CSV table of C-alpha atoms and ligand atoms in Angstrom, one decimal:
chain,number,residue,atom,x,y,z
A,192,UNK,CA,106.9,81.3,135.0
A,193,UNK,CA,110.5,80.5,136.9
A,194,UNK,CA,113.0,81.9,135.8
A,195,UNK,CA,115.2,79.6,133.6
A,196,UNK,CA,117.9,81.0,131.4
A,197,UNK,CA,120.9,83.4,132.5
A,198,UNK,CA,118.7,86.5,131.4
A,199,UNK,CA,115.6,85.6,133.4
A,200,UNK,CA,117.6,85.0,136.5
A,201,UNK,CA,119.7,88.0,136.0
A,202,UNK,CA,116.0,90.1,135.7
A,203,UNK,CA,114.7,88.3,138.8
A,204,UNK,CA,118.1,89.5,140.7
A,205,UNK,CA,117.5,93.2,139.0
A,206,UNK,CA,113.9,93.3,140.1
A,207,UNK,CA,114.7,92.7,143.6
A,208,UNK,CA,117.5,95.8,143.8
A,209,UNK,CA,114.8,98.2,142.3
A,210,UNK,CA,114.1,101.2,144.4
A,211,UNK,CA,111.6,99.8,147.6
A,212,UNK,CA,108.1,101.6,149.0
A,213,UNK,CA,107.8,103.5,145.5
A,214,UNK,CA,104.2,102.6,145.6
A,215,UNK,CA,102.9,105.3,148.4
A,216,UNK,CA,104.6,107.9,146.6
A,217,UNK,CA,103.3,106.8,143.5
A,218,UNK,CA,99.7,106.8,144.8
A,219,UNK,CA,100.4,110.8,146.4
A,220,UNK,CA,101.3,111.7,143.1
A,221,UNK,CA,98.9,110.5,141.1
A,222,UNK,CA,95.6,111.4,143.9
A,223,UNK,CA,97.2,115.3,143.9
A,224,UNK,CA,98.7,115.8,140.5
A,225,UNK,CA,96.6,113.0,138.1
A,226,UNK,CA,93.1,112.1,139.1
A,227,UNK,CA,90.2,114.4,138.5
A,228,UNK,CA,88.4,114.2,142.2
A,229,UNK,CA,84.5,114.0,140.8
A,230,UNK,CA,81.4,115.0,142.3
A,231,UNK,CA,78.4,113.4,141.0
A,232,UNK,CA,75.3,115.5,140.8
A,233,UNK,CA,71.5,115.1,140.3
A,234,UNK,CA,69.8,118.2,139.7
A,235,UNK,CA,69.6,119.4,143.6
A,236,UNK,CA,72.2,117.7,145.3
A,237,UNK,CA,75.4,116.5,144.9
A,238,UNK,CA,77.5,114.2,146.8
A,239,UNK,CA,81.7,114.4,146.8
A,240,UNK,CA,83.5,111.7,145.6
A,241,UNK,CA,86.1,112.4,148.1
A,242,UNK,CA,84.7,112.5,150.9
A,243,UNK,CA,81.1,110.7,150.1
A,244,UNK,CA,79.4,114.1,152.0
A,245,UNK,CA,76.0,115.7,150.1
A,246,UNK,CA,75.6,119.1,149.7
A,247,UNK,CA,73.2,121.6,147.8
A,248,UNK,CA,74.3,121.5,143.6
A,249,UNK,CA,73.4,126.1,144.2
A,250,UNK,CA,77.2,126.1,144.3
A,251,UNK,CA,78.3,124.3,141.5
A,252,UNK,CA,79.6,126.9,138.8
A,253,UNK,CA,80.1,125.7,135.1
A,254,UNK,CA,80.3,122.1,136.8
A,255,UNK,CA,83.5,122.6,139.4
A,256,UNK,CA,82.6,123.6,143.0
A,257,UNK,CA,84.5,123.4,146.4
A,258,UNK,CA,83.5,120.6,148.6
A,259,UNK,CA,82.3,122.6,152.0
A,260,UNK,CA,83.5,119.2,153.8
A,261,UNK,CA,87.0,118.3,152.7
A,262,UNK,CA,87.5,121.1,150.5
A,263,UNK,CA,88.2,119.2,147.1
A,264,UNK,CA,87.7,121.2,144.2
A,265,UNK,CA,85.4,118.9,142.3
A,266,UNK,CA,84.7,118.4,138.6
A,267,UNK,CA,81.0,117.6,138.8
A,268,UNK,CA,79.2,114.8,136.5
A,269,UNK,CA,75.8,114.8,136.2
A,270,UNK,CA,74.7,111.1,136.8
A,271,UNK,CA,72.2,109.4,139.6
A,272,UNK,CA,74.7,106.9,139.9
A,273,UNK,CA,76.1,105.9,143.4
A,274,UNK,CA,79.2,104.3,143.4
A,275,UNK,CA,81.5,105.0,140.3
A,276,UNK,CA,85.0,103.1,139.5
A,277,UNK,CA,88.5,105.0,137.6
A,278,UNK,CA,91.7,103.2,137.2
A,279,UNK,CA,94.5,103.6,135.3
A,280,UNK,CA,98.6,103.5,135.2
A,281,UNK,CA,101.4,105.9,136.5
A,282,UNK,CA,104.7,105.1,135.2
A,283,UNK,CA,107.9,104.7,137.2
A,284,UNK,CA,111.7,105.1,135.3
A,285,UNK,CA,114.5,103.7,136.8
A,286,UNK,CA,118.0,102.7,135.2
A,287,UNK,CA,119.6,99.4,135.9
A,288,UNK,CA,122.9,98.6,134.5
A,289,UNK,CA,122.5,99.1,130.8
A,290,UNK,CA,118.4,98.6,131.2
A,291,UNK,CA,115.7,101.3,131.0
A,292,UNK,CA,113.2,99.8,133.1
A,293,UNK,CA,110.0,101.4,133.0
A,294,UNK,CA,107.6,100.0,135.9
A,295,UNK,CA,103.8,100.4,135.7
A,296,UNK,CA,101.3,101.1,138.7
A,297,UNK,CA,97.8,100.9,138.7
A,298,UNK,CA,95.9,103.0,140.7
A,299,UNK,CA,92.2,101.8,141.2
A,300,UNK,CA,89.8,104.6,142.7
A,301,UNK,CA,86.3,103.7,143.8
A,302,UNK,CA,84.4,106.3,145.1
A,303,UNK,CA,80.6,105.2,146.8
A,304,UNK,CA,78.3,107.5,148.2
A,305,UNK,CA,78.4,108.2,151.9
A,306,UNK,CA,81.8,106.9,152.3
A,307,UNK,CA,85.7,108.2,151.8
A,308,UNK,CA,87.0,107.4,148.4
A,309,UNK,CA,88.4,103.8,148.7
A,310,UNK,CA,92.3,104.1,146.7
A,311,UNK,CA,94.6,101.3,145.7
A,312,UNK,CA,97.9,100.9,144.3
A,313,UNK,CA,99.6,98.1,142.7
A,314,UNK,CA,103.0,97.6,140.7
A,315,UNK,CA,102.0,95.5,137.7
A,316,UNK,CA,104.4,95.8,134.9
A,317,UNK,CA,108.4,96.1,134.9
A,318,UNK,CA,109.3,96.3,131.4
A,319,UNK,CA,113.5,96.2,131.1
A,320,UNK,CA,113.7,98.1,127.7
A,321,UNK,CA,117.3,97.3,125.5
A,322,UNK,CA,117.5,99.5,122.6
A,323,UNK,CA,115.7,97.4,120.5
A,324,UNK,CA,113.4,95.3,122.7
A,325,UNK,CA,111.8,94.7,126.4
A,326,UNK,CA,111.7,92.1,128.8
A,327,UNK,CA,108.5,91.8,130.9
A,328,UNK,CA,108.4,90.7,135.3
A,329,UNK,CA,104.7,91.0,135.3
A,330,UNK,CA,101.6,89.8,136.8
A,331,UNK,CA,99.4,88.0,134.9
A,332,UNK,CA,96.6,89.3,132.6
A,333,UNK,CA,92.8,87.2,132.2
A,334,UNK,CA,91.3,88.3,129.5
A,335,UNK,CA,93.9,90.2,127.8
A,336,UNK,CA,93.2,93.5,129.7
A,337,UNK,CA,95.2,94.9,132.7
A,338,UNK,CA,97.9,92.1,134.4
A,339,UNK,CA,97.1,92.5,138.2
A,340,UNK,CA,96.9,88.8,139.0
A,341,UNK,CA,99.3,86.6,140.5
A,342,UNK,CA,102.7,87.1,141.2
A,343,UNK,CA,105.4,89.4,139.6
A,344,UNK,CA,107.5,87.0,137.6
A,345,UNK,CA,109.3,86.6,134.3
A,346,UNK,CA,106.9,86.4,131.2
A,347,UNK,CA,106.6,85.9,127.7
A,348,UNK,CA,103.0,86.9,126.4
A,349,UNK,CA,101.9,85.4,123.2
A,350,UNK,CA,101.5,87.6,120.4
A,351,UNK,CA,97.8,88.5,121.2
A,352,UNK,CA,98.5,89.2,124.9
A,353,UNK,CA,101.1,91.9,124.2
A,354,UNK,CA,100.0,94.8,124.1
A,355,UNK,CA,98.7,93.6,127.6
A,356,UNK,CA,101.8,94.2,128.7
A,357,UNK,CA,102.5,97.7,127.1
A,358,UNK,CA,99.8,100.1,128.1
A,359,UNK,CA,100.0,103.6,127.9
A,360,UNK,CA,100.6,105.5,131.4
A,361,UNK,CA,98.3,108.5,132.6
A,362,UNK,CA,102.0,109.9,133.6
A,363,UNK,CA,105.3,109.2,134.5
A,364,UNK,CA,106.2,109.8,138.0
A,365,UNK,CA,108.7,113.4,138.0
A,366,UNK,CA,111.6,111.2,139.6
A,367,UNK,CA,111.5,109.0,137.0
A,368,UNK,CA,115.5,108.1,136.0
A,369,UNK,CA,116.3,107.6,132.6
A,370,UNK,CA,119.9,106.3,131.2
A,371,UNK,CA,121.6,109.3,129.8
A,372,UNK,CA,121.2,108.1,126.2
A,373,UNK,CA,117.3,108.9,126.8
A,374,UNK,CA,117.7,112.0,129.4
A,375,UNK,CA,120.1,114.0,127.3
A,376,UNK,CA,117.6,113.7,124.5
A,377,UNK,CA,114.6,115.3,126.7
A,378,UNK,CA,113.3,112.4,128.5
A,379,UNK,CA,113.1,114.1,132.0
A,380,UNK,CA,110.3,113.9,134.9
A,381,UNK,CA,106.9,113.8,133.5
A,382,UNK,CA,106.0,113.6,129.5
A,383,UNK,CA,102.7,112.1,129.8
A,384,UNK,CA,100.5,109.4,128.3
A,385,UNK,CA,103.3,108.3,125.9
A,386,UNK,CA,104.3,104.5,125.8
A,387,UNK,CA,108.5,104.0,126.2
A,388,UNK,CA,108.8,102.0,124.0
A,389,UNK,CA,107.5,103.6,120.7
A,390,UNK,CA,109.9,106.9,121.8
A,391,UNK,CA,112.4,104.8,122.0
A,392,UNK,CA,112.6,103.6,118.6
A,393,UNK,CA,112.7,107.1,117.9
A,394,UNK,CA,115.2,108.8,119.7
A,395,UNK,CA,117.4,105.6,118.7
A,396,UNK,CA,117.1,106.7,115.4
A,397,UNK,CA,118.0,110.4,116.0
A,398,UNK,CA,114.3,112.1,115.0
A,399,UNK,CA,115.2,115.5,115.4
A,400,UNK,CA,111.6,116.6,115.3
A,401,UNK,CA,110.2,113.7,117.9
A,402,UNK,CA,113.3,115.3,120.4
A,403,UNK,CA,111.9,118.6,120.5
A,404,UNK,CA,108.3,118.0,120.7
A,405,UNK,CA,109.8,115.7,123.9
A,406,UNK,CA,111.8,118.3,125.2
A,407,UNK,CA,108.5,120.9,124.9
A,408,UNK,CA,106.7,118.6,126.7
A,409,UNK,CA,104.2,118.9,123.2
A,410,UNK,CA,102.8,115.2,124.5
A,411,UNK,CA,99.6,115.1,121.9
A,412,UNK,CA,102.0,116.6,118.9
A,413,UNK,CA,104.8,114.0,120.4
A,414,UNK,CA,102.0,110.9,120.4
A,415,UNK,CA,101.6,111.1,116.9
A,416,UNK,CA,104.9,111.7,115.9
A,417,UNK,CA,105.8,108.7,117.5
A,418,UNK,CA,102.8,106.8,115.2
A,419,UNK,CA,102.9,108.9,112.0
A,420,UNK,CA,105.8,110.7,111.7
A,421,UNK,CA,105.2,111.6,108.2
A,422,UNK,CA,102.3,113.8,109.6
A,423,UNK,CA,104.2,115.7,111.3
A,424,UNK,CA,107.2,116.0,109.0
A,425,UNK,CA,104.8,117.4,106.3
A,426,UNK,CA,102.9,120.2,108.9
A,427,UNK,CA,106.2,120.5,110.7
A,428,UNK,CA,106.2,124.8,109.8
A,429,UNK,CA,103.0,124.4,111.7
A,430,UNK,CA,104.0,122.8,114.4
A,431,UNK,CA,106.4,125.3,115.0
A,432,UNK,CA,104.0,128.0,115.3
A,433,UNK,CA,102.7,126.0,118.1
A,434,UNK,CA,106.0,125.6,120.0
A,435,UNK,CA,106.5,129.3,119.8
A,436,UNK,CA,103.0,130.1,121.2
A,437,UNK,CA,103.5,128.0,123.8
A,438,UNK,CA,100.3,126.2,122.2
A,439,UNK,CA,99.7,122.4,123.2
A,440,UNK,CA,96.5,120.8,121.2
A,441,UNK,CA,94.2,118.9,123.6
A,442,UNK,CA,94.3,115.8,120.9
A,443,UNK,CA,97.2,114.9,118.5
A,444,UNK,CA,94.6,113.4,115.6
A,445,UNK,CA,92.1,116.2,116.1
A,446,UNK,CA,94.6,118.9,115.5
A,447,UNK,CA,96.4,117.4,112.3
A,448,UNK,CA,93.0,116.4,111.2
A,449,UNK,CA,91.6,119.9,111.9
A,450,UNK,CA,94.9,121.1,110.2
A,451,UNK,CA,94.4,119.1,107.3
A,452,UNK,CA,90.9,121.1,107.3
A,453,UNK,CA,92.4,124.6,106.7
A,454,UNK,CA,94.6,123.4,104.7
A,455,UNK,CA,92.0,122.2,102.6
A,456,UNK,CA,89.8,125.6,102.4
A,457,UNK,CA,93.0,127.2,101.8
A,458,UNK,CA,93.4,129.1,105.0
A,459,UNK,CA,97.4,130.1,106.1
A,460,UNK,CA,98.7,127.3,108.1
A,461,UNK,CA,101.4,129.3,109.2
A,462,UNK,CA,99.2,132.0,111.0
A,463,UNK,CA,98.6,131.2,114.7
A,464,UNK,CA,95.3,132.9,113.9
A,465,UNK,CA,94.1,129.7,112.6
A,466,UNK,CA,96.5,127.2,113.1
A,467,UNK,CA,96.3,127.7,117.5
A,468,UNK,CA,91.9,127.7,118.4
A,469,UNK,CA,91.3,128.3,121.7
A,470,UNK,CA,88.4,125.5,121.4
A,471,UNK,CA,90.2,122.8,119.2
A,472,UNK,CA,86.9,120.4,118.9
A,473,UNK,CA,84.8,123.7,118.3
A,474,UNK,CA,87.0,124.8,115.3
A,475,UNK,CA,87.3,121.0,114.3
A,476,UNK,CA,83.7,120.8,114.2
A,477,UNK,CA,82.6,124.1,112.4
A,478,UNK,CA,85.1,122.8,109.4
A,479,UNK,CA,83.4,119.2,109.4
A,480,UNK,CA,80.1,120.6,109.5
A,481,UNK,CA,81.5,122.8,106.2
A,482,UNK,CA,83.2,120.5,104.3
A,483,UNK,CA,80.2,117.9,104.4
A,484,UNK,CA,78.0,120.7,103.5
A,485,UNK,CA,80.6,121.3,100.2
A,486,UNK,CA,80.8,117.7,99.6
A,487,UNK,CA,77.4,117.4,99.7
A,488,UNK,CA,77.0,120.0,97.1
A,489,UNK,CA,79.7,118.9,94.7
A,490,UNK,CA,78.2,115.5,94.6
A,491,UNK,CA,74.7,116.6,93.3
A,492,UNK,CA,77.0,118.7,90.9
A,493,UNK,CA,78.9,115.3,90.1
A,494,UNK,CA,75.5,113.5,89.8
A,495,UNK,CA,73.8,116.6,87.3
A,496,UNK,CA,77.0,116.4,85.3
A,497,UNK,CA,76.7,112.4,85.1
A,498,UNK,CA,73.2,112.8,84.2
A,499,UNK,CA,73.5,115.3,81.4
A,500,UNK,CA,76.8,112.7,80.3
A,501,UNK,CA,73.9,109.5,80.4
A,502,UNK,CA,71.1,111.8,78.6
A,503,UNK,CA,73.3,112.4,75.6
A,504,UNK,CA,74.7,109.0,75.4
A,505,UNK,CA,70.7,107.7,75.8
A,506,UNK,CA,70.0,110.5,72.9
A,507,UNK,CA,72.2,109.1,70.2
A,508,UNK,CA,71.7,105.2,70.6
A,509,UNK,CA,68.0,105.6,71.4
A,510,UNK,CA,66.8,108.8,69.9
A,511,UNK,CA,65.3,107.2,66.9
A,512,UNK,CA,62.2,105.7,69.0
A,513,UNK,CA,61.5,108.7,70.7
A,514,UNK,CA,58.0,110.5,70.2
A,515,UNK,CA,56.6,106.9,70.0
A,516,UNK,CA,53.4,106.3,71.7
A,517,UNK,CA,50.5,104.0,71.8
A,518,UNK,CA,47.1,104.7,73.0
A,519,UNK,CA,44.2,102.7,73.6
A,520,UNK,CA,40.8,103.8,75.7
A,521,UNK,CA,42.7,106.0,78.7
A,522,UNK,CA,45.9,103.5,78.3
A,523,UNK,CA,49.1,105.1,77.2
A,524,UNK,CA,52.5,103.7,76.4
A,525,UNK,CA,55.7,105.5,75.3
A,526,UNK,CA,59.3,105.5,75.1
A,527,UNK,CA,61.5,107.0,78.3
A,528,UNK,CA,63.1,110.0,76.5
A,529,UNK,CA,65.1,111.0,79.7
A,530,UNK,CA,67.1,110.1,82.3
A,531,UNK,CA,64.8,111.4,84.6
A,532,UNK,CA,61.9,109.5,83.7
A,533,UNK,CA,63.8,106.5,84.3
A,534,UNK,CA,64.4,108.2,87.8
A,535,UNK,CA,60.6,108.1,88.1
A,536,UNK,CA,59.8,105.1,86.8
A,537,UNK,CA,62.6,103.5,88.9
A,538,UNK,CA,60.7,105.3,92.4
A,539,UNK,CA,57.4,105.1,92.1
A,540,UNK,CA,57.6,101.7,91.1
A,541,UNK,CA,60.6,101.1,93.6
A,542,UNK,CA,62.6,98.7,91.0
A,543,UNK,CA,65.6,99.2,89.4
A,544,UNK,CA,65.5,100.3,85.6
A,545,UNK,CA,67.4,103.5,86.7
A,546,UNK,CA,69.8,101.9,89.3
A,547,UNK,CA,71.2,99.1,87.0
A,548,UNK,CA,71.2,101.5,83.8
A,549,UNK,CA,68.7,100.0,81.7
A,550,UNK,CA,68.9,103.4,79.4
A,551,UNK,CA,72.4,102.2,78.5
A,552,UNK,CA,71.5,98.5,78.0
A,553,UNK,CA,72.2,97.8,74.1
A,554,UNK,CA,69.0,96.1,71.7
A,555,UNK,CA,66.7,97.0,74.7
A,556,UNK,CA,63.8,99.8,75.0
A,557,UNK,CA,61.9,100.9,77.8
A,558,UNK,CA,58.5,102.2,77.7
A,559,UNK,CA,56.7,103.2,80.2
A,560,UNK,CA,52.6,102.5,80.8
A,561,UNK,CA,50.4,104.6,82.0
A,562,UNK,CA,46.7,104.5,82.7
A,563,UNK,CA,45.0,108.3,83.2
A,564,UNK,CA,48.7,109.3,83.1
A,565,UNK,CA,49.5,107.6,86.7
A,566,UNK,CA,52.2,104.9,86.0
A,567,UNK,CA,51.8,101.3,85.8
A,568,UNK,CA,54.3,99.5,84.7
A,569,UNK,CA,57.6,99.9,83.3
A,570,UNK,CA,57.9,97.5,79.9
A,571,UNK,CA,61.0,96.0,78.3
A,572,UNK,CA,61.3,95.3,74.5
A,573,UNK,CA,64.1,93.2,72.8
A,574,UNK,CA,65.1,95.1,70.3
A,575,UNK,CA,66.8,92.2,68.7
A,576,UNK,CA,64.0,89.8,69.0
A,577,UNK,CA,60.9,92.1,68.9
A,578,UNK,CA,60.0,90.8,72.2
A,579,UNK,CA,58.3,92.5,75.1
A,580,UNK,CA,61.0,90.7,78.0
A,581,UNK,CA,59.3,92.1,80.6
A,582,UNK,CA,56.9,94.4,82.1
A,583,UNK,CA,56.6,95.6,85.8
A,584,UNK,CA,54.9,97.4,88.1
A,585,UNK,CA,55.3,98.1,91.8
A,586,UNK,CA,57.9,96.1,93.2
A,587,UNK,CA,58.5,94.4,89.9
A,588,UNK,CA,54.9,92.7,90.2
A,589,UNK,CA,52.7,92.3,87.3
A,590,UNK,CA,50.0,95.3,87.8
A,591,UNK,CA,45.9,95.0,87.1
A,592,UNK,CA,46.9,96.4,83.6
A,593,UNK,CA,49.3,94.1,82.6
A,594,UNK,CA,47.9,92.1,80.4
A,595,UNK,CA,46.2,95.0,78.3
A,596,UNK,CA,49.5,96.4,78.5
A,597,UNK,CA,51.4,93.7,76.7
A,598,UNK,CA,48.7,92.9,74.4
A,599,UNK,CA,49.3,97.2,73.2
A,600,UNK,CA,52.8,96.8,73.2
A,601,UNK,CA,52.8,93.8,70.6
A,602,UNK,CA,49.9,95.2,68.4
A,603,UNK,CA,52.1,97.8,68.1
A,604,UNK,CA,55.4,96.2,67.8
A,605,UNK,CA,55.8,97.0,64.2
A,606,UNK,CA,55.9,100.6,64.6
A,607,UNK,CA,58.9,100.1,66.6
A,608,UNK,CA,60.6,97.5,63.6
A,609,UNK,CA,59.8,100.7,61.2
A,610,UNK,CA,61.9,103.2,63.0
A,611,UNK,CA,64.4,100.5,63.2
A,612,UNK,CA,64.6,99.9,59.2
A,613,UNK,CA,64.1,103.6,58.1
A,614,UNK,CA,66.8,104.2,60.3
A,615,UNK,CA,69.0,101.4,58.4
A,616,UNK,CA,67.2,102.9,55.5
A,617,UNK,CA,68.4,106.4,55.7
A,618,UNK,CA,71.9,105.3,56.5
B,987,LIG,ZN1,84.3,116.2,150.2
């Protein structure tokens, strides 16, 4: 949009005295320093995404080779694919009178088969950063993804569009200039895929902790101090183990989560034995792997102790009618006397008289009939109305015996009524 007020005339003029022809050094740096060059392989050949040649895959070695052509050292991917696209931002610092301005590049690298690596560089973003805010001279974003349409000019995204406008950078460009209220507090050359704004909040609140992870250059431990400092606070002992050893994690939230791990299974966080794997996903993984196998474990344990809890219960409200059966011709019905038969009945008949606790349903009974001892159907009584309610087979559908079965079950009702009243009896 034009610039209107004071502020966006005054950026306008600012924007036009920043540093000129940053762009090609911008795109040197990030081709030599920042971008993986790829090779793409197939399982005999593979062709450099340099310089588009083909040569014989013999030479690749633990997937890196030396292209005989241009002499890239390539990091090979396996894939039959023939063109392949990478883009992402390098970040640019500059001061202007009292603003940090921060200027985003995209670099756009398409590399086709046959042919040179086609590269592309453009300035997309200028964020002018106060202490506790940013103004934006940007191009202009589609679909809410990266702003490299239309001209640079003063905006105001909508709430959703934002973070549009505040990506994270692969790297900051080593001239960067920051004001001295940043650069005295380690913001200097390169600190990698960190966004300014979230360190600035930081450092303008004097964190200690987020400094020297700055000044170390610690970007993955720095990244989440910047978004849960409380992490690092608590594993900050830890964290200096790292810092002496010189160790930087390959992924913030892996490490505290792999921390967090050994913690857990009681392993010393303060011995670089643990706390610095050479293979961070490895040793993330192996504890993973172990502490679903133990929660796997402890939740049978939980569901036996549950059970013997429910079995009890079901022992003093319905122990009375236990040892009740009635027979007729090779038809047998009888009271569920444990848990586990309600487990049975509830899976072979695939209902759910185990899942929605019918052995803890008050005034009801369940009975289960069987015919040559293979269950049939799973029958309800009403202990208050001397009712069978219901009586179910597979898939809570009537079987071929149910009407033999309900027919036993009321002949026999009574039987049930005298447990009931010598039980009342008795007491
Ligand atoms: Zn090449």
């Amino acid at each position: 949009m034009k610039p209107r007020t004071k502020l966006q005339h005054q950026l306008v003029q600012y924007s036009s005295w920043l540093t000129p022809g940053v762009d090609k050094k911008i795109l040197n740096y990030a081709l030599s320093d920042c971008n993986t060059k790829l090779g793409f392989s197939t399982s005999k050949t593979y062709w450099c995404g340099v310089c588009g040649n083909s040569h014989s895959a013999k030479d690749i070695v633990k997937n890196e080779t030396i292209c005989p052509s241009c002499n890239s050292e390539l990091h090979i991917l396996e894939t039959k694919k023939r063109k392949f696209h990478e883009s992402y931002y390098i970040a640019f610092a500059e001061d202007m009178f009292e603003y940090q301005v921060i200027r985003y590049f995209h670099i756009d690298v398409n590399y086709r088969k046959g042919e040179h690596w086609k590269t592309n560089v453009l300035e997309c973003i200028q964020q002018y950063h106060t202490d506790n805010d940013f103004h934006l001279i940007s191009r202009l974003t589609h679909y809410g993804d990266t702003p490299i349409y239309g001209p640079m000019e003063v905006r105001n995204p909508g709430y959703y569009k934002q973070y549009a406008y505040n990506p994270y950078p692969s790297a900051y460009h080593p001239e960067s200039v920051f004001l001295e209220q940043y650069s005295k507090k380690g913001c200097q050359g390169d600190f990698g895929n960190i966004r300014f704004d979230g360190l600035k909040r930081q450092l303008n609140f004097n964190c200690p902790k987020t400094e020297t992870l700055l000044k170390a250059k610690q970007t993955q431990l720095l990244k989440v101090a910047i978004s849960d400092s409380y992490k690092v606070s608590k594993y900050w002992n830890t964290v200096k183990i790292c810092l002496r050893n010189n160790y930087n994690p390959i992924d913030g939230g892996i490490y505290f989560d792999y921390i967090e791990l050994l913690e857990y299974f009681q392993k010393d966080i303060r011995n670089s034995k643990f706390v610095c794997p050479k293979d961070l996903h490895k040793a993330h993984n192996k504890l993973v792997a172990k502490k679903r196998k133990l929660d796997k474990k402890l939740a049978i344990a939980e569901q036996k102790r549950k059970m013997n809890f429910d079995q009890k219960q079901y022992e003093i409200e319905k122990g009375k009618f236990f040892g009740l059966k009635f027979k007729k011709g090779n038809l047998t019905i009888k009271v569920l006397e444990t848990i586990q038969e309600f487990i049975e009945e509830s899976e072979k008949h695939n209902h759910c008289v185990y899942t929605n606790k019918y052995y803890a349903k008050q005034g009801s009974l369940i009975l289960s009939a069987r015919v040559n001892n293979v269950l049939k159907e799973t029958v309800e009584i009403s202990l208050k109305e001397m009712i069978v309610t219901q009586s179910r087979g597979y898939g809570n559908k009537a079987s071929n015996h149910h009407k033999e079965i309900v027919e036993l079950v009321n002949e026999n009702l009574h039987l049930i009524q005298e447990r009931i009243l010598s039980l009342s009896q008795t007491a």
